[in-house]
Amino acid sequence: TTTTTTTTTTTTTTSTPPAPSPGVCDDNQIKEGCLPGSCTYSTSCGECVPGRVKDGRGNCQQAAGPVNVTFHVYRVASKPEDVENDNVANEAGILDYLHREIVQASCQPVSGGARFQRPGAVDRIIRLKVTMHTTKQVFKERQSQFGPFVSFMNGKCQGANCTESVWSQYGYVVGCQTQAGSPYGLKTFWASLPGSCPDQERGKKSAACVKQYPGGRCDGPNGTSTCTWTAEEDGMIKLDQLEGLTMDYQSFCRAGNKEYDPVSDKGLGCSFWDNLKDTEQNKKRIEALRAMFETQAPNSTMPDPICDWNPPQTETQVVV
């Protein structure tokens, strides 16, 4: 009789647990440039915002020098206009401006009361895709990608930074400033886009002025003093659509309605702007604006860069 012995070998496979899904970033990670919602560990960022780069440990940090930074900004208008020598804002910034400067003064009678309009005849939000490359002079002073903010009105610079010394010291760089105290939070920022002959209004810029002061707009920004930014239109929505008006604007105003009344903190016939200081409502307004542009161009939303010319702020952000 022959006996056969069978040996069974059991192989144990140890599986590696999957990496955590991208999640919430802490305040320090956001400050250093982590894209909110992209963090996997307390010391690792999934993605950096424009203008920041990864270090060897997966964290975000300032780049070692000027780099190309591409992002979206927004402006309000009544018609297509040249964006040179203008101020533009991120989503939070443009909504804050509309909320506090435009819609509370809506339904202004014109043409002897035959028609109505918002201040400046504003009726749309235009989205721009901007690529900038700051100069070595700006980066050397503050290790920042943005330069000093310059205010513009009708294509002419205004205020403290409206001097030739700014352009000669830094070049025609894209500037930025955050808006402390905004009900839309610290994500609220404005940028300035210096173009040719910045000390004269539109329509009054002579050929000699344009030649002498060429501005910073060019086709391929490279960080030289006169080639720091380019911009192209990347979508447009009408305010009536954003607000969800159920009738055309003229009928809305003739019916005695109002987009927003700062006294009651509400609209009449329009609820989109209700509760100016409500953080959650402001977050929803930002989401609504973003969703309308996403409908036009899916997956086109870009994260905001850090406005790094300003000193750090500590106010609570409305993160969307």
mmCIF file of C-alpha atoms in Angstrom:
data_model
loop_
_atom_site.group_PDB
_atom_site.id
_atom_site.type_symbol
_atom_site.label_atom_id
_atom_site.label_comp_id
_atom_site.label_asym_id
_atom_site.label_seq_id
_atom_site.Cartn_x
_atom_site.Cartn_y
_atom_site.Cartn_z
ATOM 1 C CA THR A 1 0.000 0.000 0.000
ATOM 2 C CA THR A 2 1.384 3.404 -0.996
ATOM 3 C CA THR A 3 0.504 6.505 1.091
ATOM 4 C CA THR A 4 0.673 9.956 -0.577
ATOM 5 C CA THR A 5 1.046 13.019 1.596
ATOM 6 C CA THR A 6 -0.084 16.364 0.111
ATOM 7 C CA THR A 7 1.323 19.595 1.536
ATOM 8 C CA THR A 8 -0.812 22.682 1.080
ATOM 9 C CA THR A 9 0.927 26.034 1.128
ATOM 10 C CA THR A 10 -1.187 29.019 2.077
ATOM 11 C CA THR A 11 -0.078 32.377 0.752
ATOM 12 C CA THR A 12 -1.133 35.420 2.707
ATOM 13 C CA THR A 13 -1.403 38.607 0.696
ATOM 14 C CA THR A 14 -1.099 41.847 2.567
ATOM 15 C CA SER A 15 -2.889 44.670 0.777
ATOM 16 C CA THR A 16 -1.783 48.270 1.056
ATOM 17 C CA PRO A 17 -4.608 50.450 2.275
ATOM 18 C CA PRO A 18 -5.683 53.021 -0.287
ATOM 19 C CA ALA A 19 -4.464 56.579 0.164
ATOM 20 C CA PRO A 20 -6.987 58.873 1.779
ATOM 21 C CA SER A 21 -9.250 60.755 -0.573
ATOM 22 C CA PRO A 22 -8.415 64.419 -1.056
ATOM 23 C CA GLY A 23 -9.826 66.346 1.836
ATOM 24 C CA VAL A 24 -9.821 69.460 3.922
ATOM 25 C CA CYS A 25 -6.624 71.481 4.160
ATOM 26 C CA ASP A 26 -5.758 73.231 7.405
ATOM 27 C CA ASP A 27 -5.245 76.990 7.633
ATOM 28 C CA ASN A 28 -1.477 76.752 7.354
ATOM 29 C CA GLN A 29 -1.658 74.588 4.234
ATOM 30 C CA ILE A 30 -4.042 77.047 2.564
ATOM 31 C CA LYS A 31 -1.766 79.930 3.544
ATOM 32 C CA GLU A 32 1.189 78.166 1.915
ATOM 33 C CA GLY A 33 -0.768 77.625 -1.304
ATOM 34 C CA CYS A 34 -2.528 74.251 -1.096
ATOM 35 C CA LEU A 35 -5.661 74.109 -3.201
ATOM 36 C CA PRO A 36 -8.534 73.821 -0.672
ATOM 37 C CA GLY A 37 -9.999 70.316 -0.695
ATOM 38 C CA SER A 38 -6.917 68.681 -2.236
ATOM 39 C CA CYS A 39 -4.955 67.665 0.883
ATOM 40 C CA THR A 40 -4.325 63.975 1.612
ATOM 41 C CA TYR A 41 -2.250 64.177 4.781
ATOM 42 C CA SER A 42 -1.508 66.920 7.271
ATOM 43 C CA THR A 43 1.823 67.382 5.504
ATOM 44 C CA SER A 44 0.830 66.784 1.872
ATOM 45 C CA CYS A 45 -1.067 68.834 -0.717
ATOM 46 C CA GLY A 46 -2.681 67.233 -3.711
ATOM 47 C CA GLU A 47 -2.482 70.406 -5.781
ATOM 48 C CA CYS A 48 -1.101 73.922 -5.434
ATOM 49 C CA VAL A 49 -2.857 77.122 -6.454
ATOM 50 C CA PRO A 50 -1.432 79.086 -9.414
ATOM 51 C CA GLY A 51 1.933 80.639 -8.587
ATOM 52 C CA ARG A 52 2.893 78.008 -5.988
ATOM 53 C CA VAL A 53 4.969 74.853 -6.582
ATOM 54 C CA LYS A 54 5.487 71.537 -4.784
ATOM 55 C CA ASP A 55 8.515 70.959 -2.570
ATOM 56 C CA GLY A 56 10.159 67.556 -2.029
ATOM 57 C CA ARG A 57 7.700 66.602 0.735
ATOM 58 C CA GLY A 58 4.505 67.282 -1.182
ATOM 59 C CA ASN A 59 3.857 70.684 0.355
ATOM 60 C CA CYS A 60 3.248 73.880 -1.584
ATOM 61 C CA GLN A 61 5.645 76.788 -1.448
ATOM 62 C CA GLN A 62 6.498 79.994 -3.246
ATOM 63 C CA ALA A 63 8.369 79.487 -6.499
ATOM 64 C CA ALA A 64 12.069 80.316 -6.533
ATOM 65 C CA GLY A 65 11.476 83.161 -8.985
ATOM 66 C CA PRO A 66 8.896 84.669 -11.349
ATOM 67 C CA VAL A 67 6.733 82.056 -13.085
ATOM 68 C CA ASN A 68 3.745 82.079 -15.431
ATOM 69 C CA VAL A 69 0.526 82.296 -13.406
ATOM 70 C CA THR A 70 -2.801 81.629 -15.165
ATOM 71 C CA PHE A 71 -6.174 82.312 -13.540
ATOM 72 C CA HIS A 72 -9.661 83.707 -14.097
ATOM 73 C CA VAL A 73 -10.806 87.211 -13.243
ATOM 74 C CA TYR A 74 -14.130 88.954 -13.772
ATOM 75 C CA ARG A 75 -15.389 92.398 -14.683
ATOM 76 C CA VAL A 76 -18.808 93.981 -15.086
ATOM 77 C CA ALA A 77 -19.733 95.849 -18.259
ATOM 78 C CA SER A 78 -22.531 97.054 -20.497
ATOM 79 C CA LYS A 79 -20.728 96.022 -23.695
ATOM 80 C CA PRO A 80 -17.431 94.433 -24.755
ATOM 81 C CA GLU A 81 -14.564 96.752 -23.795
ATOM 82 C CA ASP A 82 -10.780 96.760 -23.900
ATOM 83 C CA VAL A 83 -9.445 95.299 -20.654
ATOM 84 C CA GLU A 84 -6.218 97.317 -20.682
ATOM 85 C CA ASN A 85 -5.822 99.791 -17.823
ATOM 86 C CA ASP A 86 -8.646 98.239 -15.864
ATOM 87 C CA ASN A 87 -9.380 96.623 -12.520
ATOM 88 C CA VAL A 88 -10.720 93.078 -12.385
ATOM 89 C CA ALA A 89 -11.675 90.769 -9.530
ATOM 90 C CA ASN A 90 -12.093 87.132 -8.597
ATOM 91 C CA GLU A 91 -15.557 85.610 -8.119
ATOM 92 C CA ALA A 92 -15.938 86.869 -4.556
ATOM 93 C CA GLY A 93 -14.636 90.309 -5.471
ATOM 94 C CA ILE A 94 -16.958 90.905 -8.404
ATOM 95 C CA LEU A 95 -20.003 89.758 -6.439
ATOM 96 C CA ASP A 96 -19.036 91.984 -3.532
ATOM 97 C CA TYR A 97 -18.763 94.945 -5.924
ATOM 98 C CA LEU A 98 -22.110 94.204 -7.536
ATOM 99 C CA HIS A 99 -23.756 93.737 -4.151
ATOM 100 C CA ARG A 100 -22.519 96.939 -2.553
ATOM 101 C CA GLU A 101 -22.133 99.285 -5.537
ATOM 102 C CA ILE A 102 -24.484 98.261 -8.346
ATOM 103 C CA VAL A 103 -27.656 96.369 -7.497
ATOM 104 C CA GLN A 104 -28.651 98.512 -4.513
ATOM 105 C CA ALA A 105 -28.862 101.458 -6.926
ATOM 106 C CA SER A 106 -30.639 99.568 -9.700
ATOM 107 C CA CYS A 107 -33.678 100.605 -11.758
ATOM 108 C CA GLN A 108 -32.383 104.125 -12.314
ATOM 109 C CA PRO A 109 -34.720 106.002 -14.684
ATOM 110 C CA VAL A 110 -33.148 107.295 -17.920
ATOM 111 C CA SER A 111 -34.503 108.924 -21.082
ATOM 112 C CA GLY A 112 -37.042 110.866 -19.071
ATOM 113 C CA GLY A 113 -38.178 107.774 -17.207
ATOM 114 C CA ALA A 114 -38.887 105.784 -20.361
ATOM 115 C CA ARG A 115 -36.203 103.245 -19.529
ATOM 116 C CA PHE A 116 -34.306 101.939 -16.504
ATOM 117 C CA GLN A 117 -30.738 100.823 -15.973
ATOM 118 C CA ARG A 118 -28.176 99.882 -13.337
ATOM 119 C CA PRO A 119 -25.294 102.281 -12.594
ATOM 120 C CA GLY A 120 -23.046 102.450 -15.644
ATOM 121 C CA ALA A 121 -25.720 100.535 -17.601
ATOM 122 C CA VAL A 122 -24.075 97.349 -16.277
ATOM 123 C CA ASP A 123 -25.873 94.231 -17.474
ATOM 124 C CA ARG A 124 -23.239 91.463 -17.692
ATOM 125 C CA ILE A 125 -20.271 89.743 -16.058
ATOM 126 C CA ILE A 126 -17.336 88.955 -18.335
ATOM 127 C CA ARG A 127 -14.826 86.261 -17.405
ATOM 128 C CA LEU A 128 -11.222 86.692 -18.500
ATOM 129 C CA LYS A 129 -8.412 84.174 -18.615
ATOM 130 C CA VAL A 130 -5.233 85.983 -17.567
ATOM 131 C CA THR A 131 -1.658 84.756 -17.766
ATOM 132 C CA MET A 132 0.949 86.913 -16.044
ATOM 133 C CA HIS A 133 4.705 86.771 -15.494
ATOM 134 C CA THR A 134 6.034 89.300 -13.026
ATOM 135 C CA THR A 135 9.363 91.087 -13.276
ATOM 136 C CA LYS A 136 12.538 90.212 -11.385
ATOM 137 C CA GLN A 137 12.333 93.567 -9.615
ATOM 138 C CA VAL A 138 8.981 92.692 -8.013
ATOM 139 C CA PHE A 139 10.109 89.236 -6.975
ATOM 140 C CA LYS A 140 13.384 90.501 -5.549
ATOM 141 C CA GLU A 141 11.577 92.953 -3.260
ATOM 142 C CA ARG A 142 8.825 90.722 -1.869
ATOM 143 C CA GLN A 143 9.295 87.251 -3.371
ATOM 144 C CA SER A 144 5.833 87.759 -4.831
ATOM 145 C CA GLN A 145 4.247 87.053 -8.188
ATOM 146 C CA PHE A 146 1.976 90.121 -7.979
ATOM 147 C CA GLY A 147 3.069 93.740 -7.834
ATOM 148 C CA PRO A 148 1.439 96.812 -6.274
ATOM 149 C CA PHE A 149 -2.235 97.407 -7.020
ATOM 150 C CA VAL A 150 -3.133 100.446 -9.141
ATOM 151 C CA SER A 151 -6.669 101.796 -9.328
ATOM 152 C CA PHE A 152 -8.069 102.684 -12.774
ATOM 153 C CA MET A 153 -11.065 104.773 -13.805
ATOM 154 C CA ASN A 154 -12.080 104.913 -17.467
ATOM 155 C CA GLY A 155 -8.645 103.654 -18.457
ATOM 156 C CA LYS A 156 -6.728 106.209 -16.374
ATOM 157 C CA CYS A 157 -4.799 105.293 -13.241
ATOM 158 C CA GLN A 158 -5.760 106.915 -9.941
ATOM 159 C CA GLY A 159 -4.337 107.205 -6.437
ATOM 160 C CA ALA A 160 -1.008 106.683 -4.700
ATOM 161 C CA ASN A 161 0.490 104.119 -7.096
ATOM 162 C CA CYS A 162 -0.403 106.121 -10.200
ATOM 163 C CA THR A 163 3.105 107.426 -10.807
ATOM 164 C CA GLU A 164 5.757 106.818 -13.412
ATOM 165 C CA SER A 165 8.092 105.802 -10.590
ATOM 166 C CA VAL A 166 6.007 102.654 -10.031
ATOM 167 C CA TRP A 167 6.269 101.629 -13.690
ATOM 168 C CA SER A 168 9.982 102.474 -13.882
ATOM 169 C CA GLN A 169 10.763 100.650 -10.626
ATOM 170 C CA TYR A 170 8.757 97.463 -11.170
ATOM 171 C CA GLY A 171 7.655 97.474 -14.796
ATOM 172 C CA TYR A 172 4.026 97.333 -15.934
ATOM 173 C CA VAL A 173 3.169 94.434 -13.659
ATOM 174 C CA VAL A 174 -0.181 92.971 -12.667
ATOM 175 C CA GLY A 175 -0.993 94.257 -9.187
ATOM 176 C CA CYS A 176 -3.351 92.899 -6.556
ATOM 177 C CA GLN A 177 -5.003 93.780 -3.272
ATOM 178 C CA THR A 178 -7.258 91.855 -0.935
ATOM 179 C CA GLN A 179 -10.392 93.514 0.377
ATOM 180 C CA ALA A 180 -10.330 93.451 4.169
ATOM 181 C CA GLY A 181 -13.756 93.612 5.763
ATOM 182 C CA SER A 182 -15.614 92.242 2.755
ATOM 183 C CA PRO A 183 -18.660 90.141 3.658
ATOM 184 C CA TYR A 184 -17.418 87.723 0.999
ATOM 185 C CA GLY A 185 -14.291 86.982 3.061
ATOM 186 C CA LEU A 186 -10.555 87.070 2.498
ATOM 187 C CA LYS A 187 -10.851 85.336 -0.856
ATOM 188 C CA THR A 188 -12.024 88.721 -2.132
ATOM 189 C CA PHE A 189 -9.274 90.294 -4.220
ATOM 190 C CA TRP A 190 -8.823 92.764 -7.049
ATOM 191 C CA ALA A 191 -6.119 92.931 -9.692
ATOM 192 C CA SER A 192 -4.894 95.742 -11.924
ATOM 193 C CA LEU A 193 -3.924 95.291 -15.575
ATOM 194 C CA PRO A 194 -1.674 98.192 -16.650
ATOM 195 C CA GLY A 195 -1.738 98.930 -20.363
ATOM 196 C CA SER A 196 -0.367 101.604 -22.638
ATOM 197 C CA CYS A 197 -0.462 105.298 -21.696
ATOM 198 C CA PRO A 198 -1.977 104.573 -18.258
ATOM 199 C CA ASP A 199 -2.191 108.221 -17.163
ATOM 200 C CA GLN A 200 -4.742 109.196 -19.843
ATOM 201 C CA GLU A 201 -8.417 108.229 -20.215
ATOM 202 C CA ARG A 202 -9.647 105.967 -22.977
ATOM 203 C CA GLY A 203 -10.052 107.855 -26.217
ATOM 204 C CA LYS A 204 -7.454 110.422 -25.164
ATOM 205 C CA LYS A 205 -4.297 108.325 -25.462
ATOM 206 C CA SER A 206 -2.085 109.829 -28.161
ATOM 207 C CA ALA A 207 0.170 107.726 -30.382
ATOM 208 C CA ALA A 208 3.192 109.395 -28.803
ATOM 209 C CA CYS A 209 1.978 108.501 -25.285
ATOM 210 C CA VAL A 210 1.283 104.904 -26.283
ATOM 211 C CA LYS A 211 4.778 104.607 -27.755
ATOM 212 C CA GLN A 212 6.491 106.163 -24.731
ATOM 213 C CA TYR A 213 4.469 104.197 -22.153
ATOM 214 C CA PRO A 214 3.651 100.846 -23.821
ATOM 215 C CA GLY A 215 2.172 99.037 -20.814
ATOM 216 C CA GLY A 216 2.552 95.382 -19.915
ATOM 217 C CA ARG A 217 0.194 93.568 -22.272
ATOM 218 C CA CYS A 218 1.805 91.245 -24.816
ATOM 219 C CA ASP A 219 1.192 87.903 -26.532
ATOM 220 C CA GLY A 220 3.648 85.825 -24.477
ATOM 221 C CA PRO A 221 4.450 87.282 -21.038
ATOM 222 C CA ASN A 222 8.138 86.856 -20.195
ATOM 223 C CA GLY A 223 8.745 89.141 -17.216
ATOM 224 C CA THR A 224 10.354 92.054 -19.031
ATOM 225 C CA SER A 225 9.046 95.449 -17.943
ATOM 226 C CA THR A 226 6.699 95.801 -20.941
ATOM 227 C CA CYS A 227 5.635 92.153 -21.320
ATOM 228 C CA THR A 228 4.001 90.964 -18.110
ATOM 229 C CA TRP A 229 0.450 89.831 -18.947
ATOM 230 C CA THR A 230 -2.052 88.739 -21.528
ATOM 231 C CA ALA A 231 -5.819 88.240 -21.308
ATOM 232 C CA GLU A 232 -8.627 86.770 -23.369
ATOM 233 C CA GLU A 233 -12.380 86.657 -22.841
ATOM 234 C CA ASP A 234 -13.471 83.258 -21.522
ATOM 235 C CA GLY A 235 -17.229 83.554 -21.106
ATOM 236 C CA MET A 236 -20.024 86.023 -20.377
ATOM 237 C CA ILE A 237 -23.293 85.860 -18.462
ATOM 238 C CA LYS A 238 -26.115 88.365 -18.089
ATOM 239 C CA LEU A 239 -27.003 89.600 -14.609
ATOM 240 C CA ASP A 240 -30.707 88.973 -15.221
ATOM 241 C CA GLN A 241 -29.920 85.277 -15.700
ATOM 242 C CA LEU A 242 -27.712 85.069 -12.626
ATOM 243 C CA GLU A 243 -30.437 86.650 -10.498
ATOM 244 C CA GLY A 244 -33.129 84.405 -11.925
ATOM 245 C CA LEU A 245 -35.427 87.269 -12.936
ATOM 246 C CA THR A 246 -38.710 85.975 -14.328
ATOM 247 C CA MET A 247 -39.236 88.997 -16.591
ATOM 248 C CA ASP A 248 -37.039 91.306 -18.633
ATOM 249 C CA TYR A 249 -35.229 94.065 -16.733
ATOM 250 C CA GLN A 250 -37.425 96.913 -18.014
ATOM 251 C CA SER A 251 -40.618 95.121 -16.954
ATOM 252 C CA PHE A 252 -39.005 94.245 -13.617
ATOM 253 C CA CYS A 253 -38.320 97.907 -12.869
ATOM 254 C CA ARG A 254 -41.651 99.204 -14.161
ATOM 255 C CA ALA A 255 -43.384 96.829 -11.757
ATOM 256 C CA GLY A 256 -41.715 98.652 -8.848
ATOM 257 C CA ASN A 257 -39.269 95.872 -8.069
ATOM 258 C CA LYS A 258 -35.717 96.266 -6.778
ATOM 259 C CA GLU A 259 -32.773 93.899 -6.943
ATOM 260 C CA TYR A 260 -31.530 94.799 -3.475
ATOM 261 C CA ASP A 261 -32.442 97.318 -0.788
ATOM 262 C CA PRO A 262 -29.659 97.879 1.800
ATOM 263 C CA VAL A 263 -32.150 99.067 4.422
ATOM 264 C CA SER A 264 -34.249 95.899 4.442
ATOM 265 C CA ASP A 265 -31.261 93.776 3.310
ATOM 266 C CA LYS A 266 -33.560 92.181 0.753
ATOM 267 C CA GLY A 267 -34.782 92.615 -2.775
ATOM 268 C CA LEU A 268 -38.305 93.137 -4.041
ATOM 269 C CA GLY A 269 -39.183 90.698 -6.790
ATOM 270 C CA CYS A 270 -35.632 89.333 -6.543
ATOM 271 C CA SER A 271 -34.148 87.281 -3.693
ATOM 272 C CA PHE A 272 -30.690 86.560 -5.113
ATOM 273 C CA TRP A 273 -28.990 89.357 -3.144
ATOM 274 C CA ASP A 274 -30.838 88.915 0.153
ATOM 275 C CA ASN A 275 -28.724 88.962 3.345
ATOM 276 C CA LEU A 276 -25.472 90.688 2.445
ATOM 277 C CA LYS A 277 -23.561 89.610 5.555
ATOM 278 C CA ASP A 278 -24.717 85.977 5.566
ATOM 279 C CA THR A 279 -21.612 83.855 4.951
ATOM 280 C CA GLU A 280 -23.566 80.848 3.688
ATOM 281 C CA GLN A 281 -25.641 82.965 1.321
ATOM 282 C CA ASN A 282 -22.495 84.574 -0.074
ATOM 283 C CA LYS A 283 -21.018 81.132 -0.589
ATOM 284 C CA LYS A 284 -24.137 80.113 -2.531
ATOM 285 C CA ARG A 285 -23.894 83.229 -4.679
ATOM 286 C CA ILE A 286 -20.294 82.360 -5.565
ATOM 287 C CA GLU A 287 -21.372 78.813 -6.392
ATOM 288 C CA ALA A 288 -24.212 80.109 -8.581
ATOM 289 C CA LEU A 289 -21.864 82.354 -10.551
ATOM 290 C CA ARG A 290 -19.389 79.513 -11.003
ATOM 291 C CA ALA A 291 -22.117 77.096 -12.090
ATOM 292 C CA MET A 292 -23.323 79.429 -14.848
ATOM 293 C CA PHE A 293 -19.856 79.648 -16.373
ATOM 294 C CA GLU A 294 -19.424 75.889 -15.955
ATOM 295 C CA THR A 295 -22.619 75.419 -17.979
ATOM 296 C CA GLN A 296 -20.987 77.329 -20.820
ATOM 297 C CA ALA A 297 -17.627 75.557 -20.498
ATOM 298 C CA PRO A 298 -17.615 72.412 -18.288
ATOM 299 C CA ASN A 299 -14.551 71.826 -16.073
ATOM 300 C CA SER A 300 -13.189 75.271 -16.876
ATOM 301 C CA THR A 301 -13.055 76.702 -13.346
ATOM 302 C CA MET A 302 -9.571 77.724 -12.207
ATOM 303 C CA PRO A 303 -8.425 78.202 -8.609
ATOM 304 C CA ASP A 304 -7.490 81.679 -7.454
ATOM 305 C CA PRO A 305 -3.819 82.555 -7.025
ATOM 306 C CA ILE A 306 -2.629 84.028 -3.725
ATOM 307 C CA CYS A 307 -2.539 87.811 -3.658
ATOM 308 C CA ASP A 308 0.988 87.830 -2.266
ATOM 309 C CA TRP A 309 1.801 91.543 -2.515
ATOM 310 C CA ASN A 310 -0.467 92.274 0.443
ATOM 311 C CA PRO A 311 0.642 91.482 4.004
ATOM 312 C CA PRO A 312 -0.976 88.294 5.438
ATOM 313 C CA GLN A 313 -4.530 88.613 6.774
ATOM 314 C CA THR A 314 -6.139 86.620 9.580
ATOM 315 C CA GLU A 315 -9.801 87.139 8.863
ATOM 316 C CA THR A 316 -12.030 84.086 8.268
ATOM 317 C CA GLN A 317 -12.291 83.082 4.619
ATOM 318 C CA VAL A 318 -15.371 82.065 2.686
ATOM 319 C CA VAL A 319 -13.880 78.976 1.043
ATOM 320 C CA VAL A 320 -15.808 77.599 -1.918
#
